[in-house]
Amino acid sequence: MRVLSVASEVAPLVKTGGLADVTGALPAALAGYGVQMRTLVPGYPAILSALEGGEALAEWPDLFGGPARLVAGQAGGLDLLALDAAHLFARPGNPYLGPDGRDWPDNPQRFAALSWVAARIGAEGAGGWRPDILHGHDWQAGLIAEYRRADPASPPFVLTIHNIAFPGPADPGLVHALRLDPGRFHSEGYEFWGAVSALKAGLMGADALTTVSPRYAEELMSAEFGMGLDGVMRHRRDALSGILNGIDDQVWNPATDPAITPYDTPSGKAPNKAALRAEMGLPDAKGPLCVVISRMTHQKGLDMLAEALPALLDRGGQLALLGSGDPDLEGRFRALADHHPGVAVRIGYDEALSHRMIAGGDAILVPSRFEPCGLTQLYGLRYGTIPVVALTGGLADTVINASPAALARNAATGLQFAPVNAENLTNALLHLCALYKDRRTWSRIMRNAMAHPVGWGPSARAYAALYARLTEAR
């Protein structure tokens, strides 16, 4: 089974969030189920430098404004096809944002080019290799659904929704520039509230839709979580399934992680906690050391955490935060760190530091207002770092709340709170502090967390089965 995965980022080469972790882990996870996956990605500088010596398989003299070629090679343990188009991708820094922190104004053309090339590979192959399935990720691959319409022999197309909050909008004046059929600019096509939407195109035209947790699949059909596309999701209900994300449990393995002092039992966390406190400038304290590794946005609920934080700090707890995003949130947490010795903040992202934080923390906080799946709570489980999560999306699907019943059955792996607001987050932090004081109960929860399955096995099997159903139906 040959599958072309189409994504705007892929770990370990280019990463801004969990999307890259998923697209980077899927090829190896699926290989055990008879799936050969190649990944088509934009030719960002980091990608092309890693593919030095790659083989050019195709060329286009004018691809959305300039020359382009398709380069094949291996990098980061992945079998890659890179779209080398300097006019679109030869830019430093973030894949989506310019130096001013705003979206690149030609993002519609940049990712339309990626989708157009994916559709061509589906129809014609590349270097003698042709996929049986096209698997796109988020809005950046959504226009594959439109470009493949011209070729009835195109393979089935699966679209995975990692976050429906980003519809990939474009001005309707770009319809011709984006090589789209203007007759498809309507509610059954790619039109969304008067704009072109790459995500809407994918949602309407894909043969199958998946999202990254069962609960998020249900939530997308509600007005609260559907971001205006809930009607589309209800319309495509029969094509939709929720397949829970996993993590690479070899990269995220506390027994072998080169970034930390390795351990395989809860007691082994102690030297990592001491090292994290020293690195972050935090004193010893009697309460739990909580960590946050997150984009700093409204979605992630960090404004609620700022309100709830006194409950943790007043009981001897501490917070170490790594992230970046909204300038107001960054400033708010910097101010908290300036005024309280129990708060440490690092603005930015550092992969190795994220490993040290998860290994050294007692608990990881994920108070998201919505969360399609979430990965940091899975890293926390793997490392015995107790997740405190909002009851939403994949957070609800992956953490077993420390209710009296779950504690009595020795099943709890973390804490959940709902409704998602600052008051209930405060109560969850108070519960966390109380559990932390009960060392016997705390150790049991840590052991449960470390034993909880977080790998890709069941989910990879579900993707392989979906691919098989689509090809058989074809």
CSV table of C-alpha atoms in Angstrom, one decimal:
chain,number,residue,atom,x,y,z
A,1,MET,CA,0.0,0.0,0.0
A,2,ARG,CA,1.6,3.2,-1.2
A,3,VAL,CA,0.5,6.4,0.6
A,4,LEU,CA,1.5,10.0,-0.1
A,5,SER,CA,1.3,12.1,3.0
A,6,VAL,CA,1.0,15.8,2.3
A,7,ALA,CA,1.9,18.2,5.1
A,8,SER,CA,3.2,21.7,5.7
A,9,GLU,CA,5.6,20.6,8.4
A,10,VAL,CA,7.3,17.4,9.6
A,11,ALA,CA,9.4,16.5,12.6
A,12,PRO,CA,12.3,16.4,13.1
A,13,LEU,CA,13.0,18.8,10.2
A,14,VAL,CA,10.4,21.6,10.5
A,15,LYS,CA,8.1,21.9,13.5
A,16,THR,CA,5.8,24.5,15.0
A,17,GLY,CA,3.5,22.1,16.9
A,18,GLY,CA,1.9,18.7,17.2
A,19,LEU,CA,1.1,18.5,13.4
A,20,ALA,CA,4.8,17.9,12.7
A,21,ASP,CA,5.1,15.3,15.4
A,22,VAL,CA,2.3,13.4,13.9
A,23,THR,CA,3.4,13.6,10.3
A,24,GLY,CA,6.9,12.7,11.3
A,25,ALA,CA,5.8,9.6,13.3
A,26,LEU,CA,3.2,8.1,11.0
A,27,PRO,CA,5.5,6.6,8.3
A,28,ALA,CA,7.4,4.4,10.8
A,29,ALA,CA,4.2,3.6,12.7
A,30,LEU,CA,2.4,2.5,9.5
A,31,ALA,CA,5.3,0.5,8.1
A,32,GLY,CA,4.5,-2.4,10.3
A,33,TYR,CA,1.0,-2.6,8.7
A,34,GLY,CA,2.3,-2.9,5.1
A,35,VAL,CA,2.1,0.8,4.3
A,36,GLN,CA,4.9,2.5,2.4
A,37,MET,CA,4.5,6.2,3.1
A,38,ARG,CA,6.3,9.1,1.4
A,39,THR,CA,5.8,12.6,2.7
A,40,LEU,CA,5.4,15.7,0.4
A,41,VAL,CA,6.5,18.9,2.1
A,42,PRO,CA,7.4,22.4,1.1
A,43,GLY,CA,11.0,23.0,0.2
A,44,TYR,CA,11.9,25.2,3.1
A,45,PRO,CA,15.6,26.0,3.6
A,46,ALA,CA,15.8,23.4,6.5
A,47,ILE,CA,14.3,20.7,4.3
A,48,LEU,CA,16.4,21.3,1.2
A,49,SER,CA,19.6,21.5,3.2
A,50,ALA,CA,18.8,18.2,4.8
A,51,LEU,CA,18.1,16.7,1.4
A,52,GLU,CA,21.4,17.7,-0.1
A,53,GLY,CA,22.1,15.4,-3.0
A,54,GLY,CA,18.4,14.6,-3.6
A,55,GLU,CA,17.1,13.5,-6.9
A,56,ALA,CA,15.0,15.9,-9.1
A,57,LEU,CA,11.9,14.0,-10.3
A,58,ALA,CA,9.9,16.7,-12.0
A,59,GLU,CA,10.1,20.4,-13.0
A,60,TRP,CA,7.5,23.1,-13.7
A,61,PRO,CA,8.6,26.4,-15.4
A,62,ASP,CA,5.8,28.4,-13.7
A,63,LEU,CA,4.2,27.0,-10.5
A,64,PHE,CA,2.1,29.8,-9.0
A,65,GLY,CA,4.5,32.5,-9.9
A,66,GLY,CA,7.9,30.9,-10.5
A,67,PRO,CA,9.9,27.8,-11.4
A,68,ALA,CA,9.7,24.7,-9.2
A,69,ARG,CA,11.0,21.2,-9.1
A,70,LEU,CA,10.2,18.1,-7.1
A,71,VAL,CA,13.2,16.6,-5.2
A,72,ALA,CA,13.3,13.2,-3.6
A,73,GLY,CA,15.5,12.0,-0.8
A,74,GLN,CA,15.8,10.8,2.7
A,75,ALA,CA,16.3,13.0,5.8
A,76,GLY,CA,15.4,12.6,9.5
A,77,GLY,CA,14.6,9.0,9.0
A,78,LEU,CA,11.9,9.9,6.4
A,79,ASP,CA,11.3,9.3,2.7
A,80,LEU,CA,10.6,12.8,1.5
A,81,LEU,CA,9.4,14.6,-1.6
A,82,ALA,CA,10.2,18.3,-1.3
A,83,LEU,CA,8.6,21.0,-3.5
A,84,ASP,CA,11.6,23.2,-4.3
A,85,ALA,CA,10.0,26.5,-5.2
A,86,ALA,CA,12.3,29.4,-4.0
A,87,HIS,CA,9.7,32.1,-4.8
A,88,LEU,CA,7.3,30.4,-2.4
A,89,PHE,CA,9.4,28.7,0.3
A,90,ALA,CA,12.9,30.1,0.5
A,91,ARG,CA,12.2,32.2,3.5
A,92,PRO,CA,13.7,32.2,7.0
A,93,GLY,CA,11.9,31.4,10.2
A,94,ASN,CA,8.4,30.3,10.7
A,95,PRO,CA,6.7,28.4,7.8
A,96,TYR,CA,3.6,30.5,8.0
A,97,LEU,CA,4.5,33.9,9.4
A,98,GLY,CA,6.7,36.8,8.2
A,99,PRO,CA,9.1,38.7,10.5
A,100,ASP,CA,6.2,40.9,11.6
A,101,GLY,CA,4.4,37.9,13.1
A,102,ARG,CA,1.6,38.1,10.5
A,103,ASP,CA,0.7,35.4,7.9
A,104,TRP,CA,2.7,35.6,4.7
A,105,PRO,CA,0.3,37.4,2.3
A,106,ASP,CA,0.8,34.7,-0.4
A,107,ASN,CA,0.1,31.7,1.9
A,108,PRO,CA,-2.9,30.8,-0.3
A,109,GLN,CA,-0.6,30.4,-3.3
A,110,ARG,CA,2.2,28.7,-1.3
A,111,PHE,CA,0.0,25.9,-0.1
A,112,ALA,CA,-2.1,25.7,-3.2
A,113,ALA,CA,1.1,24.9,-5.0
A,114,LEU,CA,1.7,22.0,-2.5
A,115,SER,CA,-1.8,20.7,-3.1
A,116,TRP,CA,-1.5,21.0,-6.9
A,117,VAL,CA,1.7,19.0,-7.0
A,118,ALA,CA,0.2,16.4,-4.7
A,119,ALA,CA,-2.7,16.0,-7.1
A,120,ARG,CA,-0.3,15.6,-10.0
A,121,ILE,CA,1.7,12.9,-8.2
A,122,GLY,CA,-1.6,11.1,-7.5
A,123,ALA,CA,-2.6,11.3,-11.1
A,124,GLU,CA,0.8,10.7,-12.8
A,125,GLY,CA,3.2,9.4,-10.2
A,126,ALA,CA,6.7,10.7,-9.6
A,127,GLY,CA,9.9,8.8,-10.5
A,128,GLY,CA,8.0,5.7,-11.2
A,129,TRP,CA,6.2,5.7,-7.9
A,130,ARG,CA,2.5,6.4,-7.7
A,131,PRO,CA,0.4,6.4,-4.5
A,132,ASP,CA,-2.7,4.3,-3.9
A,133,ILE,CA,-3.9,6.9,-1.3
A,134,LEU,CA,-3.4,10.6,-0.9
A,135,HIS,CA,-3.4,11.6,2.8
A,136,GLY,CA,-3.5,15.4,3.4
A,137,HIS,CA,-3.2,17.2,6.7
A,138,ASP,CA,-5.2,20.4,7.6
A,139,TRP,CA,-6.0,23.3,5.3
A,140,GLN,CA,-2.6,23.4,3.7
A,141,ALA,CA,-3.6,20.2,1.8
A,142,GLY,CA,-7.3,20.8,1.4
A,143,LEU,CA,-7.2,22.0,-2.2
A,144,ILE,CA,-6.1,18.5,-3.3
A,145,ALA,CA,-9.8,17.8,-3.4
A,146,GLU,CA,-10.4,20.4,-6.1
A,147,TYR,CA,-7.3,19.7,-8.2
A,148,ARG,CA,-7.9,16.0,-8.4
A,149,ARG,CA,-11.4,16.5,-9.7
A,150,ALA,CA,-10.0,16.7,-13.3
A,151,ASP,CA,-8.6,13.2,-13.2
A,152,PRO,CA,-11.1,10.4,-12.5
A,153,ALA,CA,-8.2,8.0,-12.0
A,154,SER,CA,-6.9,9.9,-9.1
A,155,PRO,CA,-6.5,7.8,-5.9
A,156,PRO,CA,-8.7,8.2,-2.9
A,157,PHE,CA,-8.1,11.2,-0.8
A,158,VAL,CA,-8.1,11.2,3.0
A,159,LEU,CA,-8.0,14.6,4.9
A,160,THR,CA,-7.1,14.7,8.6
A,161,ILE,CA,-8.3,17.7,10.6
A,162,HIS,CA,-5.8,18.6,13.2
A,163,ASN,CA,-7.4,21.9,14.1
A,164,ILE,CA,-10.6,23.2,12.4
A,165,ALA,CA,-10.0,26.7,13.7
A,166,PHE,CA,-7.8,27.4,10.7
A,167,PRO,CA,-9.9,27.3,7.5
A,168,GLY,CA,-7.2,28.5,5.1
A,169,PRO,CA,-9.1,31.5,3.7
A,170,ALA,CA,-8.3,33.4,0.5
A,171,ASP,CA,-9.8,36.4,-1.2
A,172,PRO,CA,-12.3,35.2,-3.9
A,173,GLY,CA,-10.4,37.4,-6.4
A,174,LEU,CA,-7.7,34.8,-6.3
A,175,VAL,CA,-9.9,32.0,-7.8
A,176,HIS,CA,-8.1,32.1,-11.1
A,177,ALA,CA,-4.7,32.6,-9.7
A,178,LEU,CA,-5.2,29.5,-7.5
A,179,ARG,CA,-6.2,27.5,-10.6
A,180,LEU,CA,-9.6,26.8,-9.2
A,181,ASP,CA,-12.8,26.2,-11.2
A,182,PRO,CA,-14.9,29.4,-10.6
A,183,GLY,CA,-18.0,27.3,-11.0
A,184,ARG,CA,-17.1,25.5,-7.8
A,185,PHE,CA,-17.3,28.8,-5.7
A,186,HIS,CA,-20.5,27.9,-3.9
A,187,SER,CA,-21.6,26.2,-0.7
A,188,GLU,CA,-21.2,22.7,-2.0
A,189,GLY,CA,-17.6,23.5,-3.1
A,190,TYR,CA,-14.9,25.7,-1.6
A,191,GLU,CA,-16.8,28.8,-0.7
A,192,PHE,CA,-17.0,29.7,3.0
A,193,TRP,CA,-18.6,32.9,4.2
A,194,GLY,CA,-17.8,34.7,0.9
A,195,ALA,CA,-14.1,33.6,0.9
A,196,VAL,CA,-12.2,30.7,-0.7
A,197,SER,CA,-11.5,28.1,2.0
A,198,ALA,CA,-8.9,25.4,1.4
A,199,LEU,CA,-10.2,23.5,4.4
A,200,LYS,CA,-13.8,23.6,3.2
A,201,ALA,CA,-12.7,22.3,-0.2
A,202,GLY,CA,-11.1,19.3,1.6
A,203,LEU,CA,-14.0,18.7,3.9
A,204,MET,CA,-16.4,18.6,1.0
A,205,GLY,CA,-14.3,16.7,-1.5
A,206,ALA,CA,-12.3,14.1,0.5
A,207,ASP,CA,-13.3,10.5,0.2
A,208,ALA,CA,-12.7,10.1,4.0
A,209,LEU,CA,-12.2,12.6,6.8
A,210,THR,CA,-10.4,11.8,10.0
A,211,THR,CA,-9.6,13.9,13.0
A,212,VAL,CA,-7.2,13.2,15.8
A,213,SER,CA,-9.5,12.0,18.6
A,214,PRO,CA,-12.9,10.4,18.8
A,215,ARG,CA,-14.3,13.1,21.1
A,216,TYR,CA,-13.1,15.9,18.8
A,217,ALA,CA,-14.9,14.2,15.9
A,218,GLU,CA,-18.1,14.5,17.9
A,219,GLU,CA,-17.4,18.0,19.0
A,220,LEU,CA,-16.8,19.2,15.4
A,221,MET,CA,-20.5,18.6,14.7
A,222,SER,CA,-21.5,21.2,17.3
A,223,ALA,CA,-21.7,25.0,16.9
A,224,GLU,CA,-19.4,25.4,20.0
A,225,PHE,CA,-16.5,23.6,18.4
A,226,GLY,CA,-17.2,23.6,14.7
A,227,MET,CA,-16.0,27.1,14.0
A,228,GLY,CA,-18.7,27.7,11.5
A,229,LEU,CA,-18.1,24.4,9.7
A,230,ASP,CA,-20.3,22.3,12.0
A,231,GLY,CA,-23.0,22.1,9.3
A,232,VAL,CA,-20.4,20.7,6.9
A,233,MET,CA,-19.2,18.2,9.4
A,234,ARG,CA,-22.8,17.0,10.1
A,235,HIS,CA,-23.3,16.7,6.3
A,236,ARG,CA,-20.1,14.6,6.0
A,237,ARG,CA,-20.8,12.6,9.2
A,238,ASP,CA,-20.7,9.3,7.5
A,239,ALA,CA,-17.2,10.0,6.1
A,240,LEU,CA,-15.8,11.1,9.4
A,241,SER,CA,-13.9,9.1,12.0
A,242,GLY,CA,-11.8,10.0,15.0
A,243,ILE,CA,-8.4,8.2,15.2
A,244,LEU,CA,-6.5,9.1,18.3
A,245,ASN,CA,-3.0,10.5,17.9
A,246,GLY,CA,-0.1,8.6,19.4
A,247,ILE,CA,3.4,9.6,20.1
A,248,ASP,CA,6.8,8.2,19.1
A,249,ASP,CA,7.5,6.2,22.3
A,250,GLN,CA,11.1,5.7,21.3
A,251,VAL,CA,11.8,9.4,21.0
A,252,TRP,CA,9.7,10.0,24.1
A,253,ASN,CA,11.1,7.3,26.4
A,254,PRO,CA,12.3,8.3,29.9
A,255,ALA,CA,14.4,5.1,30.1
A,256,THR,CA,16.6,6.1,27.1
A,257,ASP,CA,16.0,9.9,26.6
A,258,PRO,CA,19.5,11.5,26.0
A,259,ALA,CA,18.2,14.9,27.2
A,260,ILE,CA,17.6,13.7,30.8
A,261,THR,CA,18.8,11.5,33.6
A,262,PRO,CA,17.1,8.3,32.4
A,263,TYR,CA,14.6,6.5,34.6
A,264,ASP,CA,11.9,3.8,34.4
A,265,THR,CA,10.2,4.1,37.8
A,266,PRO,CA,8.5,7.1,39.4
A,267,SER,CA,11.4,7.5,42.0
A,268,GLY,CA,13.8,8.1,39.1
A,269,LYS,CA,12.2,11.5,38.4
A,270,ALA,CA,13.9,13.1,41.5
A,271,PRO,CA,17.3,14.0,39.9
A,272,ASN,CA,15.5,15.5,36.9
A,273,LYS,CA,13.3,17.6,39.1
A,274,ALA,CA,16.4,19.0,41.0
A,275,ALA,CA,18.1,19.7,37.7
A,276,LEU,CA,15.1,21.5,36.2
A,277,ARG,CA,14.7,23.7,39.3
A,278,ALA,CA,18.4,24.6,39.0
A,279,GLU,CA,18.1,25.3,35.3
A,280,MET,CA,15.0,27.5,35.7
A,281,GLY,CA,16.2,29.3,38.8
A,282,LEU,CA,13.4,27.9,41.1
A,283,PRO,CA,14.0,27.3,44.8
A,284,ASP,CA,13.1,24.1,46.6
A,285,ALA,CA,9.4,24.0,47.5
A,286,LYS,CA,6.9,21.8,49.3
A,287,GLY,CA,4.3,21.7,46.6
A,288,PRO,CA,4.2,20.2,43.1
A,289,LEU,CA,6.4,21.6,40.3
A,290,CYS,CA,4.0,22.1,37.4
A,291,VAL,CA,5.1,22.6,33.8
A,292,VAL,CA,3.5,24.1,30.7
A,293,ILE,CA,4.8,23.6,27.2
A,294,SER,CA,2.4,25.4,24.8
A,295,ARG,CA,1.7,28.0,22.2
A,296,MET,CA,0.5,31.0,24.2
A,297,THR,CA,-3.0,31.6,22.7
A,298,HIS,CA,-6.6,32.0,23.8
A,299,GLN,CA,-7.3,28.4,22.7
A,300,LYS,CA,-4.7,27.0,25.2
A,301,GLY,CA,-6.4,28.7,28.2
A,302,LEU,CA,-3.3,30.3,29.6
A,303,ASP,CA,-5.2,33.4,30.6
A,304,MET,CA,-7.3,31.1,32.9
A,305,LEU,CA,-4.1,29.6,34.3
A,306,ALA,CA,-2.8,33.1,35.1
A,307,GLU,CA,-6.0,33.7,37.1
A,308,ALA,CA,-5.9,30.3,38.8
A,309,LEU,CA,-2.1,30.3,39.6
A,310,PRO,CA,-2.3,31.8,43.1
A,311,ALA,CA,-4.1,28.7,44.3
A,312,LEU,CA,-1.0,26.7,43.3
A,313,LEU,CA,1.6,29.1,44.5
A,314,ASP,CA,-0.1,29.7,47.9
A,315,ARG,CA,0.2,26.0,48.6
A,316,GLY,CA,3.9,25.8,47.8
A,317,GLY,CA,3.5,24.8,44.2
A,318,GLN,CA,5.6,26.1,41.3
A,319,LEU,CA,5.3,26.8,37.6
A,320,ALA,CA,7.8,26.4,34.8
A,321,LEU,CA,6.5,27.6,31.4
A,322,LEU,CA,8.0,27.3,27.9
A,323,GLY,CA,6.1,28.8,25.0
A,324,SER,CA,5.5,31.8,22.8
A,325,GLY,CA,2.6,33.5,21.1
A,326,ASP,CA,0.3,36.3,22.1
A,327,PRO,CA,2.4,39.2,23.3
A,328,ASP,CA,-0.1,40.1,26.1
A,329,LEU,CA,0.1,36.6,27.5
A,330,GLU,CA,3.8,36.5,27.2
A,331,GLY,CA,4.0,39.8,29.1
A,332,ARG,CA,1.5,38.6,31.7
A,333,PHE,CA,3.6,35.5,32.6
A,334,ARG,CA,6.9,37.4,32.5
A,335,ALA,CA,5.4,39.7,35.1
A,336,LEU,CA,4.3,36.8,37.2
A,337,ALA,CA,7.9,35.4,37.0
A,338,ASP,CA,9.3,38.8,38.0
A,339,HIS,CA,7.1,39.1,41.1
A,340,HIS,CA,7.1,35.5,42.3
A,341,PRO,CA,10.1,33.2,42.9
A,342,GLY,CA,7.9,30.1,42.2
A,343,VAL,CA,7.3,31.0,38.6
A,344,ALA,CA,9.9,30.6,35.8
A,345,VAL,CA,9.2,31.5,32.1
A,346,ARG,CA,11.1,30.9,28.9
A,347,ILE,CA,9.7,32.5,25.8
A,348,GLY,CA,10.4,30.6,22.7
A,349,TYR,CA,10.7,26.9,21.9
A,350,ASP,CA,13.5,24.4,22.8
A,351,GLU,CA,12.9,20.8,22.0
A,352,ALA,CA,15.6,19.5,24.4
A,353,LEU,CA,14.3,21.7,27.2
A,354,SER,CA,10.8,20.4,26.7
A,355,HIS,CA,12.1,16.9,27.4
A,356,ARG,CA,13.9,18.1,30.5
A,357,MET,CA,10.7,19.9,31.7
A,358,ILE,CA,8.5,16.9,31.3
A,359,ALA,CA,11.0,14.7,33.0
A,360,GLY,CA,11.5,17.1,35.9
A,361,GLY,CA,7.9,18.2,36.4
A,362,ASP,CA,5.5,16.7,38.8
A,363,ALA,CA,2.5,17.7,36.7
A,364,ILE,CA,1.8,19.1,33.3
A,365,LEU,CA,-1.0,21.6,32.8
A,366,VAL,CA,-3.1,21.6,29.6
A,367,PRO,CA,-6.1,23.9,30.3
A,368,SER,CA,-7.2,24.3,26.7
A,369,ARG,CA,-10.6,25.6,25.8
A,370,PHE,CA,-10.6,23.1,22.9
A,371,GLU,CA,-8.0,20.6,22.0
A,372,PRO,CA,-8.3,18.3,19.0
A,373,CYS,CA,-6.0,15.7,20.6
A,374,GLY,CA,-3.0,17.3,22.4
A,375,LEU,CA,0.4,15.6,22.7
A,376,THR,CA,1.9,17.1,25.7
A,377,GLN,CA,-0.4,15.2,28.0
A,378,LEU,CA,0.7,12.0,26.3
A,379,TYR,CA,4.4,13.0,26.9
A,380,GLY,CA,3.4,13.6,30.5
A,381,LEU,CA,1.8,10.2,30.9
A,382,ARG,CA,4.9,8.5,29.4
A,383,TYR,CA,7.2,10.3,31.9
A,384,GLY,CA,5.0,10.0,35.0
A,385,THR,CA,4.2,13.7,34.9
A,386,ILE,CA,0.6,13.9,35.9
A,387,PRO,CA,-1.6,15.7,33.4
A,388,VAL,CA,-4.1,18.3,34.6
A,389,VAL,CA,-6.4,18.8,31.6
A,390,ALA,CA,-9.6,20.4,30.5
A,391,LEU,CA,-12.4,17.9,29.7
A,392,THR,CA,-12.4,18.4,25.9
A,393,GLY,CA,-11.3,16.7,22.7
A,394,GLY,CA,-8.4,14.3,23.0
A,395,LEU,CA,-7.7,15.5,26.5
A,396,ALA,CA,-10.9,13.8,27.6
A,397,ASP,CA,-10.0,10.6,25.6
A,398,THR,CA,-6.5,10.2,27.0
A,399,VAL,CA,-6.6,11.0,30.7
A,400,ILE,CA,-8.5,9.1,33.4
A,401,ASN,CA,-9.7,11.6,36.0
A,402,ALA,CA,-8.7,11.0,39.7
A,403,SER,CA,-12.3,10.6,40.8
A,404,PRO,CA,-13.0,8.7,43.9
A,405,ALA,CA,-14.1,5.7,41.8
A,406,ALA,CA,-11.0,5.8,39.7
A,407,LEU,CA,-8.8,6.1,42.7
A,408,ALA,CA,-10.5,3.2,44.4
A,409,ARG,CA,-9.9,1.1,41.4
A,410,ASN,CA,-6.3,2.3,41.0
A,411,ALA,CA,-7.1,3.5,37.5
A,412,ALA,CA,-6.5,7.3,37.7
A,413,THR,CA,-3.8,8.8,35.5
A,414,GLY,CA,-4.4,12.5,35.9
A,415,LEU,CA,-7.0,15.2,36.6
A,416,GLN,CA,-9.8,16.7,34.4
A,417,PHE,CA,-11.9,19.8,34.9
A,418,ALA,CA,-15.1,21.1,33.4
A,419,PRO,CA,-16.7,23.4,32.5
A,420,VAL,CA,-13.5,25.0,31.2
A,421,ASN,CA,-13.1,28.1,33.2
A,422,ALA,CA,-10.7,29.7,35.7
A,423,GLU,CA,-12.8,28.7,38.7
A,424,ASN,CA,-12.8,25.0,37.8
A,425,LEU,CA,-9.1,25.1,36.9
A,426,THR,CA,-8.4,26.6,40.4
A,427,ASN,CA,-10.3,23.7,41.9
A,428,ALA,CA,-8.3,21.2,39.9
A,429,LEU,CA,-5.0,22.8,41.1
A,430,LEU,CA,-6.3,22.5,44.7
A,431,HIS,CA,-7.1,18.8,44.1
A,432,LEU,CA,-3.6,18.4,42.6
A,433,CYS,CA,-1.9,19.8,45.7
A,434,ALA,CA,-4.0,17.6,48.0
A,435,LEU,CA,-3.1,14.5,46.0
A,436,TYR,CA,0.6,15.5,45.9
A,437,LYS,CA,0.6,15.6,49.7
A,438,ASP,CA,-0.6,12.0,49.9
A,439,ARG,CA,2.6,10.4,48.7
A,440,ARG,CA,1.2,6.9,48.5
A,441,THR,CA,-1.7,7.9,46.3
A,442,TRP,CA,0.6,10.2,44.2
A,443,SER,CA,3.0,7.3,43.5
A,444,ARG,CA,0.1,5.1,42.4
A,445,ILE,CA,-1.1,7.7,39.9
A,446,MET,CA,2.4,8.1,38.6
A,447,ARG,CA,2.8,4.4,38.0
A,448,ASN,CA,-0.6,4.3,36.3
A,449,ALA,CA,0.4,7.2,34.1
A,450,MET,CA,3.7,5.5,33.0
A,451,ALA,CA,1.9,2.3,32.2
A,452,HIS,CA,-0.8,3.9,30.1
A,453,PRO,CA,-0.4,3.1,26.4
A,454,VAL,CA,0.4,6.2,24.4
A,455,GLY,CA,2.1,4.8,21.3
A,456,TRP,CA,0.9,4.6,17.7
A,457,GLY,CA,0.0,0.9,17.4
A,458,PRO,CA,-3.8,0.9,17.6
A,459,SER,CA,-4.1,4.2,15.6
A,460,ALA,CA,-1.7,3.1,12.9
A,461,ARG,CA,-3.8,-0.1,12.6
A,462,ALA,CA,-6.9,2.1,12.2
A,463,TYR,CA,-5.3,4.2,9.4
A,464,ALA,CA,-4.1,1.1,7.6
A,465,ALA,CA,-7.7,-0.4,7.7
A,466,LEU,CA,-9.1,2.9,6.4
A,467,TYR,CA,-6.7,3.0,3.5
A,468,ALA,CA,-7.6,-0.7,2.7
A,469,ARG,CA,-11.3,0.1,2.8
A,470,LEU,CA,-10.9,3.0,0.4
A,471,THR,CA,-8.8,1.1,-2.1
A,472,GLU,CA,-11.1,-1.9,-2.0
A,473,ALA,CA,-14.1,0.4,-2.6
A,474,ARG,CA,-12.3,2.0,-5.5
